[in-house]
Amino acid sequence: MTIVEKQNRLRAIATDLKAGSLTAEDKDFLCGALFRIADGEDAKTELDVKPKRGERSSIESHEAQRISSLKTRFALGFIKAAMEPIIDVDDRLCVQEGGLGLTLDEAIGLIGEIGLFSFSLTEETLKTYWRKHPELQNLEIHLPD
């Protein structure tokens, strides 16, 4: 279980405690932890929310990680869309139904650090993400209405 999941479990226990609907299992966990904390044990250890080495537990770091993941997904989705072929509809180019017909390097150049659009990612970083995440290479970008 990740630190985020453990923190979410504590939030759920707090909500249930406030509502008066705490389960017997959660009550035993909480009571045991509080007794050990009162005896001088470390609260994070007893409540099972002590981060492992390299793990971050702050809300800010979790939000930054979520935003970074979304930015990466969107950038790779853009690259995929830009590499789609241009569709010729009735002897006119129709970019709305197709892509830009770019190569990988051209698409990455468009959104790299000095490109037309910036995701605050270097071209080398984008190439690395593209290579290391083949599962994200077929994303489709859907903008909200």
mmCIF file with all atom_site columns, C-alpha atoms in Angstrom:
data_model
loop_
_atom_site.group_PDB
_atom_site.id
_atom_site.type_symbol
_atom_site.label_atom_id
_atom_site.label_alt_id
_atom_site.label_comp_id
_atom_site.label_asym_id
_atom_site.label_entity_id
_atom_site.label_seq_id
_atom_site.pdbx_PDB_ins_code
_atom_site.Cartn_x
_atom_site.Cartn_y
_atom_site.Cartn_z
_atom_site.occupancy
_atom_site.B_iso_or_equiv
_atom_site.pdbx_formal_charge
_atom_site.auth_seq_id
_atom_site.auth_comp_id
_atom_site.auth_asym_id
_atom_site.auth_atom_id
_atom_site.pdbx_PDB_model_num
ATOM 1   C CA . MET A 1 1   ? 0.000   0.000  0.000   1.00 0.00 ? 1   MET A CA 1
ATOM 2   C CA . THR A 1 2   ? 1.431   3.399  -0.963  1.00 0.00 ? 2   THR A CA 1
ATOM 3   C CA . ILE A 1 3   ? 1.752   6.334  1.410   1.00 0.00 ? 3   ILE A CA 1
ATOM 4   C CA . VAL A 1 4   ? -1.100  8.086  -0.418  1.00 0.00 ? 4   VAL A CA 1
ATOM 5   C CA . GLU A 1 5   ? -3.383  5.067  0.090   1.00 0.00 ? 5   GLU A CA 1
ATOM 6   C CA . LYS A 1 6   ? -2.421  4.891  3.769   1.00 0.00 ? 6   LYS A CA 1
ATOM 7   C CA . GLN A 1 7   ? -3.139  8.600  4.217   1.00 0.00 ? 7   GLN A CA 1
ATOM 8   C CA . ASN A 1 8   ? -6.479  8.187  2.464   1.00 0.00 ? 8   ASN A CA 1
ATOM 9   C CA . ARG A 1 9   ? -7.292  5.307  4.843   1.00 0.00 ? 9   ARG A CA 1
ATOM 10  C CA . LEU A 1 10  ? -6.642  7.571  7.826   1.00 0.00 ? 10  LEU A CA 1
ATOM 11  C CA . ARG A 1 11  ? -8.892  10.238 6.294   1.00 0.00 ? 11  ARG A CA 1
ATOM 12  C CA . ALA A 1 12  ? -11.637 7.640  5.848   1.00 0.00 ? 12  ALA A CA 1
ATOM 13  C CA . ILE A 1 13  ? -11.245 6.506  9.468   1.00 0.00 ? 13  ILE A CA 1
ATOM 14  C CA . ALA A 1 14  ? -11.483 10.131 10.638  1.00 0.00 ? 14  ALA A CA 1
ATOM 15  C CA . THR A 1 15  ? -14.644 10.634 8.567   1.00 0.00 ? 15  THR A CA 1
ATOM 16  C CA . ASP A 1 16  ? -16.203 7.435  9.951   1.00 0.00 ? 16  ASP A CA 1
ATOM 17  C CA . LEU A 1 17  ? -15.210 8.400  13.495  1.00 0.00 ? 17  LEU A CA 1
ATOM 18  C CA . LYS A 1 18  ? -16.858 11.796 13.109  1.00 0.00 ? 18  LYS A CA 1
ATOM 19  C CA . ALA A 1 19  ? -20.010 10.208 11.676  1.00 0.00 ? 19  ALA A CA 1
ATOM 20  C CA . GLY A 1 20  ? -20.092 7.590  14.426  1.00 0.00 ? 20  GLY A CA 1
ATOM 21  C CA . SER A 1 21  ? -19.823 4.678  11.988  1.00 0.00 ? 21  SER A CA 1
ATOM 22  C CA . LEU A 1 22  ? -16.316 3.394  12.732  1.00 0.00 ? 22  LEU A CA 1
ATOM 23  C CA . THR A 1 23  ? -15.855 -0.328 12.041  1.00 0.00 ? 23  THR A CA 1
ATOM 24  C CA . ALA A 1 24  ? -14.555 -2.646 14.766  1.00 0.00 ? 24  ALA A CA 1
ATOM 25  C CA . GLU A 1 25  ? -11.372 -3.240 12.760  1.00 0.00 ? 25  GLU A CA 1
ATOM 26  C CA . ASP A 1 26  ? -10.678 0.486  12.378  1.00 0.00 ? 26  ASP A CA 1
ATOM 27  C CA . LYS A 1 27  ? -11.532 1.103  16.044  1.00 0.00 ? 27  LYS A CA 1
ATOM 28  C CA . ASP A 1 28  ? -9.011  -1.557 17.152  1.00 0.00 ? 28  ASP A CA 1
ATOM 29  C CA . PHE A 1 29  ? -6.353  -0.124 14.819  1.00 0.00 ? 29  PHE A CA 1
ATOM 30  C CA . LEU A 1 30  ? -6.912  3.442  16.030  1.00 0.00 ? 30  LEU A CA 1
ATOM 31  C CA . CYS A 1 31  ? -7.109  2.586  19.735  1.00 0.00 ? 31  CYS A CA 1
ATOM 32  C CA . GLY A 1 32  ? -3.951  0.473  19.586  1.00 0.00 ? 32  GLY A CA 1
ATOM 33  C CA . ALA A 1 33  ? -2.067  3.179  17.724  1.00 0.00 ? 33  ALA A CA 1
ATOM 34  C CA . LEU A 1 34  ? -3.210  5.914  20.133  1.00 0.00 ? 34  LEU A CA 1
ATOM 35  C CA . PHE A 1 35  ? -2.173  3.853  23.187  1.00 0.00 ? 35  PHE A CA 1
ATOM 36  C CA . ARG A 1 36  ? 1.289   3.271  21.698  1.00 0.00 ? 36  ARG A CA 1
ATOM 37  C CA . ILE A 1 37  ? 1.621   6.956  20.765  1.00 0.00 ? 37  ILE A CA 1
ATOM 38  C CA . ALA A 1 38  ? 0.658   7.923  24.326  1.00 0.00 ? 38  ALA A CA 1
ATOM 39  C CA . ASP A 1 39  ? 3.462   5.610  25.526  1.00 0.00 ? 39  ASP A CA 1
ATOM 40  C CA . GLY A 1 40  ? 5.969   7.600  23.458  1.00 0.00 ? 40  GLY A CA 1
ATOM 41  C CA . GLU A 1 41  ? 6.069   5.703  20.176  1.00 0.00 ? 41  GLU A CA 1
ATOM 42  C CA . ASP A 1 42  ? 6.354   7.594  16.869  1.00 0.00 ? 42  ASP A CA 1
ATOM 43  C CA . ALA A 1 43  ? 2.906   8.645  15.606  1.00 0.00 ? 43  ALA A CA 1
ATOM 44  C CA . LYS A 1 44  ? 3.729   8.187  11.903  1.00 0.00 ? 44  LYS A CA 1
ATOM 45  C CA . THR A 1 45  ? 4.995   4.668  12.527  1.00 0.00 ? 45  THR A CA 1
ATOM 46  C CA . GLU A 1 46  ? 2.039   3.672  14.692  1.00 0.00 ? 46  GLU A CA 1
ATOM 47  C CA . LEU A 1 47  ? -0.529  5.119  12.286  1.00 0.00 ? 47  LEU A CA 1
ATOM 48  C CA . ASP A 1 48  ? 1.334   3.412  9.402   1.00 0.00 ? 48  ASP A CA 1
ATOM 49  C CA . VAL A 1 49  ? 1.953   6.622  7.460   1.00 0.00 ? 49  VAL A CA 1
ATOM 50  C CA . LYS A 1 50  ? 5.714   6.855  7.819   1.00 0.00 ? 50  LYS A CA 1
ATOM 51  C CA . PRO A 1 51  ? 7.089   7.396  4.314   1.00 0.00 ? 51  PRO A CA 1
ATOM 52  C CA . LYS A 1 52  ? 9.722   5.029  3.002   1.00 0.00 ? 52  LYS A CA 1
ATOM 53  C CA . ARG A 1 53  ? 13.030  6.327  1.754   1.00 0.00 ? 53  ARG A CA 1
ATOM 54  C CA . GLY A 1 54  ? 12.453  8.650  -1.197  1.00 0.00 ? 54  GLY A CA 1
ATOM 55  C CA . GLU A 1 55  ? 8.692   8.766  -0.641  1.00 0.00 ? 55  GLU A CA 1
ATOM 56  C CA . ARG A 1 56  ? 7.013   12.111 -0.085  1.00 0.00 ? 56  ARG A CA 1
ATOM 57  C CA . SER A 1 57  ? 3.995   12.517 2.154   1.00 0.00 ? 57  SER A CA 1
ATOM 58  C CA . SER A 1 58  ? 2.953   16.138 1.712   1.00 0.00 ? 58  SER A CA 1
ATOM 59  C CA . ILE A 1 59  ? -0.185  17.093 -0.189  1.00 0.00 ? 59  ILE A CA 1
ATOM 60  C CA . GLU A 1 60  ? 1.877   19.527 -2.269  1.00 0.00 ? 60  GLU A CA 1
ATOM 61  C CA . SER A 1 61  ? 4.269   16.818 -3.458  1.00 0.00 ? 61  SER A CA 1
ATOM 62  C CA . HIS A 1 62  ? 1.367   14.501 -4.333  1.00 0.00 ? 62  HIS A CA 1
ATOM 63  C CA . GLU A 1 63  ? -0.294  17.283 -6.331  1.00 0.00 ? 63  GLU A CA 1
ATOM 64  C CA . ALA A 1 64  ? 2.972   18.111 -8.117  1.00 0.00 ? 64  ALA A CA 1
ATOM 65  C CA . GLN A 1 65  ? 3.400   14.427 -9.011  1.00 0.00 ? 65  GLN A CA 1
ATOM 66  C CA . ARG A 1 66  ? -0.193  14.253 -10.319 1.00 0.00 ? 66  ARG A CA 1
ATOM 67  C CA . ILE A 1 67  ? 0.315   17.372 -12.468 1.00 0.00 ? 67  ILE A CA 1
ATOM 68  C CA . SER A 1 68  ? 3.618   16.037 -13.802 1.00 0.00 ? 68  SER A CA 1
ATOM 69  C CA . SER A 1 69  ? 1.958   12.762 -14.770 1.00 0.00 ? 69  SER A CA 1
ATOM 70  C CA . LEU A 1 70  ? -0.890  14.568 -16.537 1.00 0.00 ? 70  LEU A CA 1
ATOM 71  C CA . LYS A 1 71  ? 1.571   16.828 -18.369 1.00 0.00 ? 71  LYS A CA 1
ATOM 72  C CA . THR A 1 72  ? 3.548   13.816 -19.559 1.00 0.00 ? 72  THR A CA 1
ATOM 73  C CA . ARG A 1 73  ? 0.397   12.004 -20.716 1.00 0.00 ? 73  ARG A CA 1
ATOM 74  C CA . PHE A 1 74  ? -0.825  15.088 -22.567 1.00 0.00 ? 74  PHE A CA 1
ATOM 75  C CA . ALA A 1 75  ? 2.575   15.671 -24.222 1.00 0.00 ? 75  ALA A CA 1
ATOM 76  C CA . LEU A 1 76  ? 2.801   12.059 -25.421 1.00 0.00 ? 76  LEU A CA 1
ATOM 77  C CA . GLY A 1 77  ? -0.801  12.207 -26.635 1.00 0.00 ? 77  GLY A CA 1
ATOM 78  C CA . PHE A 1 78  ? 0.043   15.355 -28.598 1.00 0.00 ? 78  PHE A CA 1
ATOM 79  C CA . ILE A 1 79  ? 3.086   13.669 -30.135 1.00 0.00 ? 79  ILE A CA 1
ATOM 80  C CA . LYS A 1 80  ? 0.965   10.699 -31.204 1.00 0.00 ? 80  LYS A CA 1
ATOM 81  C CA . ALA A 1 81  ? -1.690  12.991 -32.716 1.00 0.00 ? 81  ALA A CA 1
ATOM 82  C CA . ALA A 1 82  ? 0.924   15.077 -34.535 1.00 0.00 ? 82  ALA A CA 1
ATOM 83  C CA . MET A 1 83  ? 2.400   11.923 -36.076 1.00 0.00 ? 83  MET A CA 1
ATOM 84  C CA . GLU A 1 84  ? -0.948  10.792 -37.516 1.00 0.00 ? 84  GLU A CA 1
ATOM 85  C CA . PRO A 1 85  ? -1.119  11.158 -41.292 1.00 0.00 ? 85  PRO A CA 1
ATOM 86  C CA . ILE A 1 86  ? -2.916  14.087 -42.859 1.00 0.00 ? 86  ILE A CA 1
ATOM 87  C CA . ILE A 1 87  ? -6.204  12.914 -44.365 1.00 0.00 ? 87  ILE A CA 1
ATOM 88  C CA . ASP A 1 88  ? -7.090  14.041 -47.852 1.00 0.00 ? 88  ASP A CA 1
ATOM 89  C CA . VAL A 1 89  ? -10.864 14.583 -48.041 1.00 0.00 ? 89  VAL A CA 1
ATOM 90  C CA . ASP A 1 90  ? -12.185 15.510 -51.480 1.00 0.00 ? 90  ASP A CA 1
ATOM 91  C CA . ASP A 1 91  ? -8.810  16.882 -52.641 1.00 0.00 ? 91  ASP A CA 1
ATOM 92  C CA . ARG A 1 92  ? -8.376  19.140 -49.624 1.00 0.00 ? 92  ARG A CA 1
ATOM 93  C CA . LEU A 1 93  ? -6.331  18.495 -46.539 1.00 0.00 ? 93  LEU A CA 1
ATOM 94  C CA . CYS A 1 94  ? -8.391  17.884 -43.439 1.00 0.00 ? 94  CYS A CA 1
ATOM 95  C CA . VAL A 1 95  ? -6.302  18.270 -40.313 1.00 0.00 ? 95  VAL A CA 1
ATOM 96  C CA . GLN A 1 96  ? -9.392  17.969 -38.073 1.00 0.00 ? 96  GLN A CA 1
ATOM 97  C CA . GLU A 1 97  ? -9.810  14.302 -38.982 1.00 0.00 ? 97  GLU A CA 1
ATOM 98  C CA . GLY A 1 98  ? -6.153  13.407 -39.252 1.00 0.00 ? 98  GLY A CA 1
ATOM 99  C CA . GLY A 1 99  ? -2.855  14.480 -37.813 1.00 0.00 ? 99  GLY A CA 1
ATOM 100 C CA . LEU A 1 100 ? -0.048  16.715 -38.944 1.00 0.00 ? 100 LEU A CA 1
ATOM 101 C CA . GLY A 1 101 ? 1.906   13.952 -40.647 1.00 0.00 ? 101 GLY A CA 1
ATOM 102 C CA . LEU A 1 102 ? 5.074   14.717 -38.676 1.00 0.00 ? 102 LEU A CA 1
ATOM 103 C CA . THR A 1 103 ? 7.927   12.412 -37.787 1.00 0.00 ? 103 THR A CA 1
ATOM 104 C CA . LEU A 1 104 ? 8.686   11.689 -34.142 1.00 0.00 ? 104 LEU A CA 1
ATOM 105 C CA . ASP A 1 105 ? 11.558  14.187 -34.103 1.00 0.00 ? 105 ASP A CA 1
ATOM 106 C CA . GLU A 1 106 ? 9.437   16.891 -35.760 1.00 0.00 ? 106 GLU A CA 1
ATOM 107 C CA . ALA A 1 107 ? 6.555   16.354 -33.330 1.00 0.00 ? 107 ALA A CA 1
ATOM 108 C CA . ILE A 1 108 ? 8.894   16.455 -30.342 1.00 0.00 ? 108 ILE A CA 1
ATOM 109 C CA . GLY A 1 109 ? 10.558  19.566 -31.780 1.00 0.00 ? 109 GLY A CA 1
ATOM 110 C CA . LEU A 1 110 ? 7.179   21.295 -31.837 1.00 0.00 ? 110 LEU A CA 1
ATOM 111 C CA . ILE A 1 111 ? 6.666   20.901 -28.101 1.00 0.00 ? 111 ILE A CA 1
ATOM 112 C CA . GLY A 1 112 ? 10.228  20.762 -26.799 1.00 0.00 ? 112 GLY A CA 1
ATOM 113 C CA . GLU A 1 113 ? 11.633  23.489 -24.592 1.00 0.00 ? 113 GLU A CA 1
ATOM 114 C CA . ILE A 1 114 ? 12.089  25.935 -27.478 1.00 0.00 ? 114 ILE A CA 1
ATOM 115 C CA . GLY A 1 115 ? 9.227   24.687 -29.621 1.00 0.00 ? 115 GLY A CA 1
ATOM 116 C CA . LEU A 1 116 ? 5.928   26.304 -30.480 1.00 0.00 ? 116 LEU A CA 1
ATOM 117 C CA . PHE A 1 117 ? 4.155   24.755 -27.486 1.00 0.00 ? 117 PHE A CA 1
ATOM 118 C CA . SER A 1 118 ? 5.956   24.148 -24.239 1.00 0.00 ? 118 SER A CA 1
ATOM 119 C CA . PHE A 1 119 ? 5.309   21.474 -21.645 1.00 0.00 ? 119 PHE A CA 1
ATOM 120 C CA . SER A 1 120 ? 8.452   22.562 -19.767 1.00 0.00 ? 120 SER A CA 1
ATOM 121 C CA . LEU A 1 121 ? 10.101  19.362 -20.949 1.00 0.00 ? 121 LEU A CA 1
ATOM 122 C CA . THR A 1 122 ? 13.242  19.153 -23.022 1.00 0.00 ? 122 THR A CA 1
ATOM 123 C CA . GLU A 1 123 ? 13.309  17.292 -26.314 1.00 0.00 ? 123 GLU A CA 1
ATOM 124 C CA . GLU A 1 124 ? 15.611  14.691 -24.775 1.00 0.00 ? 124 GLU A CA 1
ATOM 125 C CA . THR A 1 125 ? 13.192  14.173 -21.872 1.00 0.00 ? 125 THR A CA 1
ATOM 126 C CA . LEU A 1 126 ? 10.280  13.773 -24.291 1.00 0.00 ? 126 LEU A CA 1
ATOM 127 C CA . LYS A 1 127 ? 12.250  11.215 -26.337 1.00 0.00 ? 127 LYS A CA 1
ATOM 128 C CA . THR A 1 128 ? 13.053  9.305  -23.153 1.00 0.00 ? 128 THR A CA 1
ATOM 129 C CA . TYR A 1 129 ? 9.410   9.315  -22.044 1.00 0.00 ? 129 TYR A CA 1
ATOM 130 C CA . TRP A 1 130 ? 8.342   8.170  -25.519 1.00 0.00 ? 130 TRP A CA 1
ATOM 131 C CA . ARG A 1 131 ? 10.812  5.249  -25.413 1.00 0.00 ? 131 ARG A CA 1
ATOM 132 C CA . LYS A 1 132 ? 10.137  4.222  -21.818 1.00 0.00 ? 132 LYS A CA 1
ATOM 133 C CA . HIS A 1 133 ? 6.328   4.423  -21.928 1.00 0.00 ? 133 HIS A CA 1
ATOM 134 C CA . PRO A 1 134 ? 5.033   2.510  -24.950 1.00 0.00 ? 134 PRO A CA 1
ATOM 135 C CA . GLU A 1 135 ? 1.704   2.102  -23.138 1.00 0.00 ? 135 GLU A CA 1
ATOM 136 C CA . LEU A 1 136 ? 1.212   5.873  -23.405 1.00 0.00 ? 136 LEU A CA 1
ATOM 137 C CA . GLN A 1 137 ? 2.016   6.054  -27.119 1.00 0.00 ? 137 GLN A CA 1
ATOM 138 C CA . ASN A 1 138 ? -1.581  5.383  -28.183 1.00 0.00 ? 138 ASN A CA 1
ATOM 139 C CA . LEU A 1 139 ? -3.325  7.963  -26.039 1.00 0.00 ? 139 LEU A CA 1
ATOM 140 C CA . GLU A 1 140 ? -6.028  10.036 -27.637 1.00 0.00 ? 140 GLU A CA 1
ATOM 141 C CA . ILE A 1 141 ? -6.467  13.627 -26.557 1.00 0.00 ? 141 ILE A CA 1
ATOM 142 C CA . HIS A 1 142 ? -10.031 14.602 -25.768 1.00 0.00 ? 142 HIS A CA 1
ATOM 143 C CA . LEU A 1 143 ? -10.540 18.196 -24.770 1.00 0.00 ? 143 LEU A CA 1
ATOM 144 C CA . PRO A 1 144 ? -13.555 19.043 -22.608 1.00 0.00 ? 144 PRO A CA 1
ATOM 145 C CA . ASP A 1 145 ? -16.560 20.656 -24.280 1.00 0.00 ? 145 ASP A CA 1
#
